[in-house]
Coordinates of C-alpha atoms in Angstrom, one line a residue:
G1 CA -3.2 -29.4 -29.5
S2 CA -6.1 -27.3 -30.8
C3 CA -9.5 -26.6 -29.2
K4 CA -11.7 -29.5 -30.5
R5 CA -15.4 -29.4 -31.5
K6 CA -17.6 -30.3 -28.6
S7 CA -20.8 -30.8 -30.6
S8 CA -22.2 -30.2 -34.0
S9 CA -23.6 -26.8 -32.9
T10 CA -20.6 -25.6 -30.9
N11 CA -17.1 -24.9 -32.1
I12 CA -15.3 -22.8 -29.5
E13 CA -12.3 -22.4 -31.8
S14 CA -14.5 -20.4 -34.2
L15 CA -15.2 -17.7 -31.6
P16 CA -13.5 -14.4 -32.4
D17 CA -10.3 -13.7 -30.4
E18 CA -11.9 -10.6 -28.9
L19 CA -14.8 -12.6 -27.5
M20 CA -12.6 -15.4 -26.1
F21 CA -10.4 -12.7 -24.5
E22 CA -13.5 -11.3 -22.7
I23 CA -14.8 -14.7 -21.6
L24 CA -11.5 -15.8 -20.1
L25 CA -11.2 -12.5 -18.2
H26 CA -14.1 -13.6 -16.1
L27 CA -12.2 -16.6 -14.7
P28 CA -10.2 -16.4 -11.5
A29 CA -6.4 -16.6 -11.9
D30 CA -6.2 -19.9 -10.1
D31 CA -8.7 -21.5 -12.5
I32 CA -6.9 -20.1 -15.6
Y33 CA -3.5 -21.3 -14.5
G34 CA -4.7 -24.7 -13.2
G35 CA -7.2 -25.5 -15.9
A36 CA -8.1 -23.1 -18.7
A37 CA -4.5 -22.7 -19.9
F38 CA -4.3 -26.4 -20.5
V39 CA -7.4 -26.7 -22.7
C40 CA -5.5 -25.8 -25.9
K41 CA -2.5 -23.9 -27.2
K42 CA -4.7 -20.9 -28.3
W43 CA -6.0 -20.4 -24.7
R44 CA -2.5 -20.9 -23.2
D45 CA -1.0 -18.3 -25.5
L46 CA -3.9 -15.9 -24.9
T47 CA -3.7 -16.1 -21.1
R48 CA 0.1 -15.5 -21.2
D49 CA -0.2 -12.4 -23.4
R50 CA 0.8 -9.2 -21.6
N51 CA -2.4 -7.3 -22.5
F52 CA -4.5 -10.1 -21.2
I53 CA -2.5 -10.3 -17.9
N54 CA -2.8 -6.5 -17.4
E55 CA -6.5 -6.5 -18.1
H56 CA -7.1 -9.5 -15.8
I57 CA -5.4 -7.6 -13.0
H58 CA -7.8 -4.7 -13.3
R59 CA -10.8 -7.0 -13.4
S60 CA -9.7 -9.1 -10.4
T61 CA -11.3 -8.4 -7.0
P62 CA -9.2 -6.6 -4.4
G63 CA -9.3 -8.4 -1.1
L64 CA -7.1 -9.4 1.8
V65 CA -4.6 -12.1 2.5
V66 CA -5.0 -13.2 6.1
Q67 CA -2.0 -15.2 7.5
F68 CA -1.6 -16.6 11.0
Q69 CA 2.0 -15.7 12.0
R70 CA 2.8 -19.0 13.8
Q71 CA 1.3 -21.2 11.0
T72 CA 2.3 -19.4 7.9
E73 CA 0.9 -22.1 5.5
N74 CA -2.6 -21.4 6.8
A75 CA -3.1 -18.2 4.7
V76 CA -6.6 -17.5 3.2
F77 CA -8.0 -14.9 0.8
L78 CA -10.9 -12.7 1.8
A79 CA -12.9 -10.9 -0.9
M80 CA -16.3 -9.4 -1.7
R81 CA -18.3 -11.1 -4.4
R82 CA -21.8 -10.1 -5.3
G83 CA -22.2 -8.1 -2.2
R84 CA -21.1 -10.8 0.2
F85 CA -17.7 -11.7 1.6
E86 CA -16.1 -15.0 0.7
I87 CA -13.1 -16.9 2.2
S88 CA -11.0 -19.1 0.0
K89 CA -7.7 -21.0 0.2
F90 CA -4.8 -20.7 -2.1
S91 CA -5.1 -24.0 -4.0
N92 CA -1.9 -23.7 -6.0
Y93 CA 0.6 -22.6 -3.4
N94 CA 1.5 -23.3 0.3
F95 CA 3.1 -20.4 2.0
K96 CA 6.3 -21.2 3.8
H97 CA 7.2 -17.9 5.5
L98 CA 5.8 -14.6 6.7
L99 CA 4.2 -12.3 4.1
R100 CA 5.2 -8.7 4.0
A101 CA 3.5 -6.9 1.1
S102 CA 1.6 -7.4 -2.2
C103 CA 1.4 -5.8 -5.6
N104 CA -0.5 -7.0 -8.7
G105 CA -0.8 -10.5 -7.3
L106 CA 2.9 -10.7 -6.3
L107 CA 3.6 -11.2 -2.6
I108 CA 6.8 -10.7 -0.6
E109 CA 7.6 -13.8 1.5
C110 CA 10.3 -13.4 4.2
D111 CA 12.1 -16.2 6.1
T112 CA 12.9 -14.4 9.3
A113 CA 14.5 -17.6 10.8
N114 CA 17.1 -17.7 7.9
G115 CA 18.7 -14.3 7.7
C116 CA 15.5 -12.7 6.3
A117 CA 15.9 -14.6 3.0
S118 CA 13.2 -13.2 0.8
F119 CA 11.1 -14.2 -2.2
V120 CA 8.6 -12.7 -4.6
V121 CA 5.8 -15.3 -5.0
N122 CA 2.7 -15.5 -7.1
P123 CA 0.4 -18.0 -5.3
S124 CA -1.9 -18.3 -8.3
T125 CA 0.9 -19.6 -10.5
N126 CA 2.9 -21.4 -7.9
R127 CA 6.1 -19.6 -8.8
R128 CA 8.6 -17.7 -6.7
L129 CA 11.8 -15.7 -7.3
R130 CA 14.6 -15.2 -4.8
I131 CA 15.4 -11.5 -4.0
P132 CA 17.9 -9.8 -1.7
P133 CA 17.0 -10.3 2.0
G134 CA 15.2 -7.6 3.7
Y135 CA 13.1 -7.7 6.9
Y136 CA 10.6 -4.9 6.1
S137 CA 10.4 -5.3 2.3
S138 CA 7.6 -4.1 0.0
I139 CA 7.0 -4.3 -3.8
A140 CA 5.5 -1.9 -6.2
Y141 CA 5.0 -1.5 -9.9
A142 CA 6.4 1.4 -12.0
S143 CA 4.0 1.6 -14.9
A144 CA 6.0 3.9 -17.1
S145 CA 9.0 1.7 -17.1
M146 CA 6.9 -1.5 -16.7
S147 CA 9.1 -2.8 -13.9
Y148 CA 8.6 -4.2 -10.5
K149 CA 10.8 -2.8 -7.7
V150 CA 11.4 -4.2 -4.2
V151 CA 11.9 -1.6 -1.5
S152 CA 13.2 -2.0 2.1
G153 CA 14.1 0.2 5.0
S154 CA 17.8 -0.4 5.5
T155 CA 18.3 -1.7 9.1
Q156 CA 21.8 -2.9 8.7
Y157 CA 23.3 0.2 10.3
D158 CA 24.1 0.5 14.0
K159 CA 23.8 4.3 14.0
P160 CA 20.2 5.7 14.0
E161 CA 21.4 8.7 12.0
E162 CA 22.3 6.4 9.1
L163 CA 18.9 4.8 8.8
G164 CA 17.9 4.8 5.1
C165 CA 16.0 3.1 2.3
V166 CA 17.2 0.7 -0.4
I167 CA 15.6 -0.4 -3.7
W168 CA 16.1 -3.3 -6.1
T169 CA 14.6 -3.4 -9.6
V170 CA 13.6 -7.0 -10.5
G171 CA 15.5 -8.3 -13.6
V172 CA 17.8 -5.3 -13.7
D173 CA 19.7 -4.8 -10.4
K174 CA 22.2 -7.3 -8.9
S175 CA 22.2 -5.7 -5.5
W176 CA 20.4 -3.1 -3.4
R177 CA 20.6 0.6 -4.5
T178 CA 20.4 3.4 -1.9
V179 CA 17.5 5.9 -2.1
C180 CA 18.3 9.4 -1.0
T181 CA 17.1 10.2 2.5
E182 CA 19.4 13.1 3.3
H183 CA 16.5 15.6 3.1
L184 CA 14.6 13.8 5.9
S185 CA 15.0 14.5 9.6
L186 CA 16.3 11.7 11.9
A187 CA 13.0 11.5 13.6
T188 CA 11.2 11.0 10.3
R189 CA 13.7 8.5 9.0
R190 CA 12.9 6.3 12.0
I191 CA 9.6 5.6 10.3
L192 CA 11.5 3.6 7.7
N193 CA 11.9 0.9 10.3
T194 CA 8.1 0.1 10.1
T195 CA 6.2 -2.2 7.8
P196 CA 5.5 -0.3 4.5
L197 CA 2.2 -0.3 2.7
T198 CA 2.0 -0.5 -1.1
T199 CA -0.5 1.4 -3.3
E200 CA -0.6 2.0 -7.0
G201 CA 2.9 3.4 -7.9
F202 CA 3.8 4.3 -4.3
V203 CA 5.2 2.8 -1.1
H204 CA 4.3 4.4 2.2
W205 CA 5.8 4.2 5.8
S206 CA 3.7 5.4 8.7
S207 CA 3.6 5.3 12.5
P208 CA 0.3 5.3 14.3
E209 CA 1.2 8.3 16.5
S210 CA 3.4 10.3 14.1
G211 CA 2.3 13.6 12.5
H212 CA 3.9 12.6 9.1
I213 CA 4.1 9.7 6.7
L214 CA 6.9 8.9 4.2
T215 CA 5.9 8.2 0.6
L216 CA 8.2 6.8 -2.1
N217 CA 7.2 7.5 -5.7
I218 CA 8.3 4.1 -7.2
E219 CA 8.9 5.6 -10.7
T220 CA 11.0 8.6 -9.7
E221 CA 12.5 6.9 -6.5
V222 CA 12.0 10.1 -4.5
I223 CA 10.8 10.0 -0.9
T224 CA 8.4 12.8 0.2
E225 CA 7.5 13.6 3.8
I226 CA 3.7 14.3 4.0
P227 CA 2.0 15.7 7.1
V228 CA -1.3 14.3 8.3
P229 CA -4.3 16.6 8.4
K230 CA -4.1 19.4 11.0
G231 CA -5.4 18.3 14.3
Y232 CA -4.6 14.6 13.8
E233 CA -0.9 14.8 14.5
R234 CA -1.0 13.1 17.9
G235 CA -4.0 10.8 17.7
W236 CA -3.7 7.1 17.1
K237 CA -4.2 6.3 13.4
F238 CA -4.8 3.0 11.5
Y239 CA -3.2 3.2 8.1
L240 CA -4.7 0.8 5.5
S241 CA -4.0 0.3 1.8
T242 CA -6.9 -0.2 -0.6
G243 CA -4.5 -1.5 -3.2
T244 CA -4.8 1.7 -5.2
S245 CA -4.7 4.4 -2.5
L246 CA -3.7 5.0 1.2
T247 CA -6.2 5.7 3.9
F248 CA -6.1 6.2 7.6
L249 CA -8.8 5.7 10.2
T250 CA -9.0 7.4 13.6
A251 CA -11.5 6.3 16.3
M252 CA -14.3 8.7 17.3
G253 CA -15.6 6.0 19.7
W254 CA -15.2 2.3 20.2
F255 CA -17.2 1.4 17.1
S256 CA -16.9 4.5 15.0
F257 CA -14.1 5.9 12.8
E258 CA -13.3 8.9 10.6
V259 CA -11.8 8.0 7.2
W260 CA -9.2 10.0 5.3
E261 CA -7.7 9.2 1.9
L262 CA -4.4 10.4 0.4
R263 CA -4.2 12.0 -3.0
Q264 CA -0.8 10.5 -3.8
E265 CA 0.1 12.9 -6.7
T266 CA -0.5 16.0 -4.6
G267 CA 0.1 14.8 -1.0
E268 CA -3.3 16.2 0.1
W269 CA -5.7 14.3 2.4
T270 CA -9.4 14.1 1.6
K271 CA -12.0 13.5 4.3
L272 CA -14.3 10.6 3.4
H273 CA -17.4 9.3 5.0
D274 CA -17.5 8.2 8.7
I275 CA -17.8 4.6 9.6
E276 CA -20.6 4.0 12.1
L277 CA -20.8 0.4 13.2
D278 CA -23.9 -1.2 14.6
C279 CA -23.0 -1.2 18.3
Q280 CA -25.8 -3.6 19.3
V281 CA -24.8 -6.3 16.8
L282 CA -21.0 -5.8 17.2
G283 CA -21.1 -5.4 20.9
F284 CA -23.3 -8.5 21.5
V285 CA -21.1 -10.8 19.5
Y286 CA -17.9 -9.4 20.9
L287 CA -19.1 -9.4 24.5
N288 CA -20.0 -13.0 24.3
R289 CA -16.6 -13.8 22.9
L290 CA -14.9 -11.8 25.7
I291 CA -16.9 -13.6 28.3
D292 CA -15.3 -16.8 27.2
F293 CA -11.9 -15.4 28.2
S294 CA -13.0 -13.7 31.4
L295 CA -12.2 -10.3 29.9
V296 CA -15.4 -8.6 31.1
P297 CA -16.5 -6.1 32.2
L298 CA -16.0 -4.6 28.8
A299 CA -13.0 -2.3 28.8
P300 CA -12.9 1.3 27.6
P301 CA -11.7 2.0 24.0
N302 CA -8.1 2.8 25.0
C303 CA -7.7 -0.5 26.9
S304 CA -4.9 -2.6 25.4
T305 CA -6.4 -5.9 26.4
A306 CA -9.6 -5.6 24.4
T307 CA -9.9 -3.7 21.1
V308 CA -11.7 -3.7 17.8
N309 CA -9.1 -2.5 15.2
P310 CA -9.6 -1.9 11.4
V311 CA -7.2 -4.2 9.5
G312 CA -8.1 -3.8 5.8
W313 CA -10.5 -2.9 3.0
L314 CA -12.3 -5.2 0.6
N315 CA -13.0 -4.2 -3.0
C316 CA -11.7 -0.7 -2.8
K317 CA -13.5 0.5 0.3
E318 CA -16.7 -1.5 -0.3
A319 CA -16.3 -3.2 3.1
L320 CA -14.1 -2.7 6.1
V321 CA -12.6 -5.6 8.0
L322 CA -12.0 -5.3 11.8
H323 CA -10.2 -7.7 14.1
A324 CA -11.6 -8.1 17.7
F325 CA -8.3 -8.6 19.6
P326 CA -7.5 -10.7 21.6
T327 CA -10.0 -13.1 20.1
R328 CA -10.1 -14.9 16.7
L329 CA -13.2 -12.9 15.8
C330 CA -13.3 -10.6 12.8
F331 CA -16.1 -8.4 11.5
V332 CA -16.9 -7.3 8.0
H333 CA -18.8 -4.0 7.8
I334 CA -20.4 -3.3 4.4
V335 CA -20.1 0.5 4.0
R336 CA -23.1 1.2 1.8
T337 CA -25.7 -0.9 3.6
R338 CA -24.1 -0.8 7.1
E339 CA -24.6 -4.6 7.3
I340 CA -22.2 -6.5 9.6
D341 CA -21.1 -10.1 9.2
F342 CA -18.4 -11.9 11.1
F343 CA -16.0 -14.8 10.7
E344 CA -13.4 -16.5 12.9
L345 CA -9.7 -17.0 12.4
G346 CA -7.8 -20.1 13.6
H347 CA -6.6 -19.1 17.0
D348 CA -7.2 -16.7 19.9
F349 CA -4.5 -14.5 21.5
D350 CA -2.3 -14.6 18.4
S351 CA -1.0 -12.2 15.7
Y352 CA -2.2 -12.2 12.1
N353 CA -1.0 -10.4 8.9
F354 CA -3.7 -8.6 6.9
I355 CA -2.3 -7.6 3.5
A356 CA -4.2 -5.9 0.6
H357 CA -4.0 -8.3 -2.4
R358 CA -5.6 -9.4 -5.7
N359 CA -4.9 -12.6 -7.5
S360 CA -3.2 -12.4 -10.9
L361 CA -1.3 -14.2 -13.6
V362 CA 1.7 -11.9 -13.5
R363 CA 4.9 -13.6 -14.6
L364 CA 8.1 -12.2 -13.1
G365 CA 11.5 -13.6 -14.0
R366 CA 11.3 -17.2 -13.1
C367 CA 7.7 -16.5 -11.8

């Protein structure tokens, strides 16, 4: 039907399309799909328009999907809004399997108990599309060709020297295509058996103690070997995607980190600000949690039984999220103000997935 007059002084249908376009952009993807799109045909058509969907992606808030690996349906979305972090549930979708990667609101879901059967899902629109199985799959968007591509390290070979990479263009390919890796050394190719990270137009593989990363340009489908900054080859590194770029953090102390960011087009690293956490606040909360599990006295930074690890960024480096393993405790460090807040996950002594994500209305095949 059409948008009807609400009162004698208000006729929403008379608003210019440009103004209605701008108003609807301020609504979250879940609210648009679950409510606004059903108000009238004009709104439904507008929110399904490619230009609207693309602009809505850029306006949506980058955050983190947090998923408990043993209870995959209990995933939540963590994001910064008006300077404070918020935790919300996915009201339109119940996750059935492990999440692997995200791009423009689309997530890779992998059923590891069923031959790694995989799906591209959009939790905001409650749609999913079956894709070729792959254990360490990722997804990225090629803007020039306006296509989504699923990428996976090919682990079906028994011989290490045959490790490689495969790619599948959604809506085009019927099976995996091989990406050239002959120019990479065997030692470097082993990194392809790690969980990849997606940034804007690129997929990256890394190893915490390696002196190189591998970067796939999703448009050209060429893999490049990029060295880490000189002097950081052997140190432990935490690689995190902001959604648009790749960063790594290396510990200077238990509660302080150096931050580096990759210029993807040139392969050069840029040193950013250091992260200096409030030791008194962080240490007090963490210490009390460790006391509950008889893990004191507090261990040194390199102790495997008690660590505070960076796990993701919120809103393009506005805030850093850290997980205090082995507890369920997480900290949110707001970079500009150095404020620290914390929240708790569902279980202690368990593994979680932290994936950079933003909610969207992207439609993909049957999505």
